Amino acid sequence: MAIYHLSVKSISRSDGRSVVAAAAYRAGQELTDERQGLTHDYTRKQGVEDAFIVVPDGADWAQDRNALWNAAEAAEKRKDAKTGREYELALPAELDAGARKELARDFACELVERYGVVADVAIHEPGREGDNRNHHAHILTTTRTAGAEGLGAKTRVLDVASTASAEIEHMRGVWARQVNMALERHQVEQRVDHRSFERQGKEQEPTRHMGVSATAMERQAAREIPGREPVTDLGKQNAEIRERNRVLETARKVVEKAQELFSGLEKRARLAVGLARKIGQRMEREREAERQRQELARQAEIRRQQDIRAAEEARMAAGLERQKQRQKEAEQARSRGLSRGRSRGRDYDSGPEMGF
């Protein structure tokens, strides 16, 4: 996985160090320290993958590594002067060599643009005895601005305690963003974070910085007996810290798995509730449709019964009307019969009287 690392150290005369020697070692070249009259030859050094210099506009003279770092030594008069500043960066093993070089150059350009310094970049391969993913870069910068006429004013913003911490924190954030952008461009899922575990809200415990001596002792012990326990106090402490972190990470994964399982069950439960609600709604619609159908059938039956009653009433009325008509006709017939009878009676009564 991608690992975040950015450390900043000063090259100071008070520590008996020469920035010319530091530049020669990191670039794997031969440089002569004109102030001390010493030649530092590291041309046989292995593991230097690439080395290049990034300069501000107009400071092309600084592309000469020997001239650059001798100018840095000559610009300082104090015996405790800081003659250089080193940024050590972990380059993602997930990227290829070209992408790692581009990433280191981007950060060097950011330093040059922000502070006006010269940045001497050396990209190193992983050590033969260490982690084979440990691709890293050393960026050595001047402590003064650079221009066409040489080195200028000191970069006090990085020397004064009131501003240095904020500036370093800013550059740590810049490096994290640049690494993540490079990982994204190359379709790598991992991301890095420059913040401490505490600031990230993680319970993971940071390991102690081993330093050169302790690291060398641990490597020597590993060569003698592969897989042996750490031999230094720092190595033992880090082993314990890593074990505690492993336990915490295992517990975290168990919790995440449980949460994922619970989330899955909760999702299924929501789906089941939603399905039950839809089924219930559909059943309610079907019941309502059945109620409406029954109501329509009931109303139709009422109308049918009404029609039957109306037809029966009409039939009965028609029967009564016919009966009345027949009675009327019968009465009329009787009346006519009586009338004819009376007429014949009168005829008999009015005949001639006969005398004898």
PDB file of N, CA, C and O in Angstrom, residues 3-9 85-91 107-108 110-111 136-137 139 165 167-179 192-195 209:
ATOM      1  N   ILE A   3       2.574   4.589   1.077  1.00  0.00           N
ATOM      2  CA  ILE A   3       2.979   5.055   2.405  1.00  0.00           C
ATOM      3  C   ILE A   3       3.348   6.530   2.324  1.00  0.00           C
ATOM      4  O   ILE A   3       4.033   6.957   1.387  1.00  0.00           O
ATOM      5  N   TYR A   4       2.877   7.303   3.296  1.00  0.00           N
ATOM      6  CA  TYR A   4       3.227   8.721   3.326  1.00  0.00           C
ATOM      7  C   TYR A   4       4.475   8.935   4.173  1.00  0.00           C
ATOM      8  O   TYR A   4       4.589   8.428   5.286  1.00  0.00           O
ATOM      9  N   HIS A   5       5.429   9.670   3.606  1.00  0.00           N
ATOM     10  CA  HIS A   5       6.592  10.083   4.392  1.00  0.00           C
ATOM     11  C   HIS A   5       7.170  11.356   3.793  1.00  0.00           C
ATOM     12  O   HIS A   5       7.413  11.436   2.597  1.00  0.00           O
ATOM     13  N   LEU A   6       7.338  12.354   4.621  1.00  0.00           N
ATOM     14  CA  LEU A   6       8.070  13.568   4.253  1.00  0.00           C
ATOM     15  C   LEU A   6       8.742  14.084   5.517  1.00  0.00           C
ATOM     16  O   LEU A   6       8.072  14.371   6.509  1.00  0.00           O
ATOM     17  N   SER A   7      10.054  14.153   5.491  1.00  0.00           N
ATOM     18  CA  SER A   7      10.795  14.713   6.622  1.00  0.00           C
ATOM     19  C   SER A   7      11.695  15.828   6.108  1.00  0.00           C
ATOM     20  O   SER A   7      12.134  15.815   4.951  1.00  0.00           O
ATOM     21  N   VAL A   8      11.942  16.792   6.966  1.00  0.00           N
ATOM     22  CA  VAL A   8      12.765  17.948   6.594  1.00  0.00           C
ATOM     23  C   VAL A   8      13.903  18.078   7.595  1.00  0.00           C
ATOM     24  O   VAL A   8      13.679  18.075   8.814  1.00  0.00           O
ATOM     25  N   LYS A   9      15.110  18.158   7.088  1.00  0.00           N
ATOM     26  CA  LYS A   9      16.296  18.299   7.946  1.00  0.00           C
ATOM     27  C   LYS A   9      17.195  19.382   7.370  1.00  0.00           C
ATOM     28  O   LYS A   9      17.201  19.624   6.158  1.00  0.00           O
ATOM     29  N   ARG A  85      18.986  22.565   2.990  1.00  0.00           N
ATOM     30  CA  ARG A  85      17.807  21.988   3.649  1.00  0.00           C
ATOM     31  C   ARG A  85      17.384  20.783   2.828  1.00  0.00           C
ATOM     32  O   ARG A  85      17.245  20.864   1.609  1.00  0.00           O
ATOM     33  N   GLU A  86      17.163  19.642   3.493  1.00  0.00           N
ATOM     34  CA  GLU A  86      16.842  18.403   2.792  1.00  0.00           C
ATOM     35  C   GLU A  86      15.409  17.958   3.070  1.00  0.00           C
ATOM     36  O   GLU A  86      14.968  17.909   4.212  1.00  0.00           O
ATOM     37  N   TYR A  87      14.706  17.644   1.982  1.00  0.00           N
ATOM     38  CA  TYR A  87      13.368  17.059   2.061  1.00  0.00           C
ATOM     39  C   TYR A  87      13.484  15.594   1.615  1.00  0.00           C
ATOM     40  O   TYR A  87      13.922  15.328   0.495  1.00  0.00           O
ATOM     41  N   GLU A  88      13.117  14.693   2.496  1.00  0.00           N
ATOM     42  CA  GLU A  88      13.156  13.268   2.164  1.00  0.00           C
ATOM     43  C   GLU A  88      11.732  12.786   1.945  1.00  0.00           C
ATOM     44  O   GLU A  88      10.873  12.942   2.815  1.00  0.00           O
ATOM     45  N   LEU A  89      11.474  12.200   0.784  1.00  0.00           N
ATOM     46  CA  LEU A  89      10.127  11.829   0.387  1.00  0.00           C
ATOM     47  C   LEU A  89      10.037  10.341   0.081  1.00  0.00           C
ATOM     48  O   LEU A  89      10.940   9.779  -0.552  1.00  0.00           O
ATOM     49  N   ALA A  90       8.962   9.710   0.498  1.00  0.00           N
ATOM     50  CA  ALA A  90       8.678   8.331   0.095  1.00  0.00           C
ATOM     51  C   ALA A  90       7.881   8.371  -1.203  1.00  0.00           C
ATOM     52  O   ALA A  90       6.825   9.011  -1.278  1.00  0.00           O
ATOM     53  N   LEU A  91       8.385   7.709  -2.236  1.00  0.00           N
ATOM     54  CA  LEU A  91       7.710   7.664  -3.531  1.00  0.00           C
ATOM     55  C   LEU A  91       6.883   6.379  -3.616  1.00  0.00           C
ATOM     56  O   LEU A  91       7.377   5.305  -3.259  1.00  0.00           O
ATOM     57  N   PHE A 107       7.074  18.205  -6.892  1.00  0.00           N
ATOM     58  CA  PHE A 107       7.277  18.747  -5.547  1.00  0.00           C
ATOM     59  C   PHE A 107       8.456  19.719  -5.536  1.00  0.00           C
ATOM     60  O   PHE A 107       8.407  20.765  -4.879  1.00  0.00           O
ATOM     61  N   ALA A 108       9.520  19.387  -6.254  1.00  0.00           N
ATOM     62  CA  ALA A 108      10.673  20.285  -6.338  1.00  0.00           C
ATOM     63  C   ALA A 108      10.262  21.621  -6.953  1.00  0.00           C
ATOM     64  O   ALA A 108      10.673  22.697  -6.488  1.00  0.00           O
ATOM     65  N   GLU A 110       7.362  22.973  -6.793  1.00  0.00           N
ATOM     66  CA  GLU A 110       6.568  23.687  -5.789  1.00  0.00           C
ATOM     67  C   GLU A 110       7.485  24.405  -4.798  1.00  0.00           C
ATOM     68  O   GLU A 110       7.221  25.559  -4.410  1.00  0.00           O
ATOM     69  N   LEU A 111       8.555  23.751  -4.376  1.00  0.00           N
ATOM     70  CA  LEU A 111       9.519  24.384  -3.473  1.00  0.00           C
ATOM     71  C   LEU A 111      10.186  25.586  -4.128  1.00  0.00           C
ATOM     72  O   LEU A 111      10.340  26.653  -3.503  1.00  0.00           O
ATOM     73  N   HIS A 136      12.455   6.282  -2.858  1.00  0.00           N
ATOM     74  CA  HIS A 136      12.406   7.565  -2.163  1.00  0.00           C
ATOM     75  C   HIS A 136      13.241   8.598  -2.899  1.00  0.00           C
ATOM     76  O   HIS A 136      14.042   8.268  -3.788  1.00  0.00           O
ATOM     77  N   ALA A 137      13.051   9.841  -2.526  1.00  0.00           N
ATOM     78  CA  ALA A 137      13.781  10.943  -3.147  1.00  0.00           C
ATOM     79  C   ALA A 137      14.349  11.848  -2.073  1.00  0.00           C
ATOM     80  O   ALA A 137      13.727  12.049  -1.018  1.00  0.00           O
ATOM     81  N   ILE A 139      15.542  15.717  -1.766  1.00  0.00           N
ATOM     82  CA  ILE A 139      15.539  17.018  -2.440  1.00  0.00           C
ATOM     83  C   ILE A 139      16.318  17.988  -1.561  1.00  0.00           C
ATOM     84  O   ILE A 139      15.874  18.349  -0.467  1.00  0.00           O
ATOM     85  N   SER A 165       7.136  25.985  11.301  1.00  0.00           N
ATOM     86  CA  SER A 165       6.243  24.832  11.505  1.00  0.00           C
ATOM     87  C   SER A 165       5.046  24.880  10.569  1.00  0.00           C
ATOM     88  O   SER A 165       4.656  23.862   9.975  1.00  0.00           O
ATOM     89  N   GLU A 167       4.887  26.428   7.711  1.00  0.00           N
ATOM     90  CA  GLU A 167       5.336  26.212   6.336  1.00  0.00           C
ATOM     91  C   GLU A 167       5.582  24.741   6.055  1.00  0.00           C
ATOM     92  O   GLU A 167       5.199  24.218   4.999  1.00  0.00           O
ATOM     93  N   ILE A 168       6.216  24.060   6.989  1.00  0.00           N
ATOM     94  CA  ILE A 168       6.473  22.631   6.802  1.00  0.00           C
ATOM     95  C   ILE A 168       5.161  21.853   6.742  1.00  0.00           C
ATOM     96  O   ILE A 168       4.995  20.949   5.916  1.00  0.00           O
ATOM     97  N   GLU A 169       4.213  22.210   7.610  1.00  0.00           N
ATOM     98  CA  GLU A 169       2.918  21.538   7.588  1.00  0.00           C
ATOM     99  C   GLU A 169       2.212  21.776   6.252  1.00  0.00           C
ATOM    100  O   GLU A 169       1.558  20.873   5.700  1.00  0.00           O
ATOM    101  N   HIS A 170       2.345  22.992   5.734  1.00  0.00           N
ATOM    102  CA  HIS A 170       1.748  23.296   4.428  1.00  0.00           C
ATOM    103  C   HIS A 170       2.351  22.412   3.340  1.00  0.00           C
ATOM    104  O   HIS A 170       1.620  21.835   2.513  1.00  0.00           O
ATOM    105  N   MET A 171       3.673  22.294   3.337  1.00  0.00           N
ATOM    106  CA  MET A 171       4.334  21.490   2.312  1.00  0.00           C
ATOM    107  C   MET A 171       4.019  19.999   2.484  1.00  0.00           C
ATOM    108  O   MET A 171       3.955  19.256   1.494  1.00  0.00           O
ATOM    109  N   ARG A 172       3.804  19.564   3.702  1.00  0.00           N
ATOM    110  CA  ARG A 172       3.390  18.168   3.928  1.00  0.00           C
ATOM    111  C   ARG A 172       2.032  17.928   3.280  1.00  0.00           C
ATOM    112  O   ARG A 172       1.792  16.880   2.662  1.00  0.00           O
ATOM    113  N   GLY A 173       1.151  18.904   3.417  1.00  0.00           N
ATOM    114  CA  GLY A 173      -0.157  18.795   2.770  1.00  0.00           C
ATOM    115  C   GLY A 173      -0.045  18.812   1.251  1.00  0.00           C
ATOM    116  O   GLY A 173      -0.755  18.079   0.555  1.00  0.00           O
ATOM    117  N   VAL A 174       0.846  19.667   0.736  1.00  0.00           N
ATOM    118  CA  VAL A 174       1.067  19.726  -0.716  1.00  0.00           C
ATOM    119  C   VAL A 174       1.543  18.371  -1.233  1.00  0.00           C
ATOM    120  O   VAL A 174       1.067  17.872  -2.263  1.00  0.00           O
ATOM    121  N   TRP A 175       2.488  17.766  -0.505  1.00  0.00           N
ATOM    122  CA  TRP A 175       3.024  16.470  -0.942  1.00  0.00           C
ATOM    123  C   TRP A 175       1.936  15.389  -0.920  1.00  0.00           C
ATOM    124  O   TRP A 175       1.842  14.577  -1.844  1.00  0.00           O
ATOM    125  N   ALA A 176       1.096  15.395   0.095  1.00  0.00           N
ATOM    126  CA  ALA A 176       0.014  14.412   0.166  1.00  0.00           C
ATOM    127  C   ALA A 176      -0.930  14.569  -1.029  1.00  0.00           C
ATOM    128  O   ALA A 176      -1.333  13.580  -1.656  1.00  0.00           O
ATOM    129  N   ARG A 177      -1.286  15.824  -1.357  1.00  0.00           N
ATOM    130  CA  ARG A 177      -2.190  16.051  -2.496  1.00  0.00           C
ATOM    131  C   ARG A 177      -1.546  15.613  -3.800  1.00  0.00           C
ATOM    132  O   ARG A 177      -2.203  15.004  -4.656  1.00  0.00           O
ATOM    133  N   GLN A 178      -0.248  15.913  -3.970  1.00  0.00           N
ATOM    134  CA  GLN A 178       0.431  15.530  -5.206  1.00  0.00           C
ATOM    135  C   GLN A 178       0.518  14.010  -5.336  1.00  0.00           C
ATOM    136  O   GLN A 178       0.325  13.464  -6.437  1.00  0.00           O
ATOM    137  N   VAL A 179       0.816  13.325  -4.242  1.00  0.00           N
ATOM    138  CA  VAL A 179       0.886  11.864  -4.283  1.00  0.00           C
ATOM    139  C   VAL A 179      -0.482  11.286  -4.650  1.00  0.00           C
ATOM    140  O   VAL A 179      -0.591  10.406  -5.513  1.00  0.00           O
ATOM    141  N   VAL A 192      -2.936   8.503   0.460  1.00  0.00           N
ATOM    142  CA  VAL A 192      -2.105   8.793   1.629  1.00  0.00           C
ATOM    143  C   VAL A 192      -2.687   9.993   2.365  1.00  0.00           C
ATOM    144  O   VAL A 192      -3.506  10.743   1.827  1.00  0.00           O
ATOM    145  N   ASP A 193      -2.265  10.176   3.602  1.00  0.00           N
ATOM    146  CA  ASP A 193      -2.741  11.287   4.426  1.00  0.00           C
ATOM    147  C   ASP A 193      -1.567  11.786   5.255  1.00  0.00           C
ATOM    148  O   ASP A 193      -0.901  10.995   5.934  1.00  0.00           O
ATOM    149  N   HIS A 194      -1.287  13.084   5.184  1.00  0.00           N
ATOM    150  CA  HIS A 194      -0.139  13.628   5.904  1.00  0.00           C
ATOM    151  C   HIS A 194      -0.430  13.872   7.378  1.00  0.00           C
ATOM    152  O   HIS A 194       0.486  14.140   8.155  1.00  0.00           O
ATOM    153  N   ARG A 195      -1.697  13.787   7.744  1.00  0.00           N
ATOM    154  CA  ARG A 195      -2.050  14.058   9.144  1.00  0.00           C
ATOM    155  C   ARG A 195      -1.690  12.879  10.038  1.00  0.00           C
ATOM    156  O   ARG A 195      -1.608  11.739   9.584  1.00  0.00           O
ATOM    157  N   HIS A 209      10.737   6.659  15.390  1.00  0.00           N
ATOM    158  CA  HIS A 209      11.749   6.804  14.347  1.00  0.00           C
ATOM    159  C   HIS A 209      13.021   6.065  14.772  1.00  0.00           C
ATOM    160  O   HIS A 209      13.558   6.285  15.853  1.00  0.00           O
TER     161      HIS A 209
END
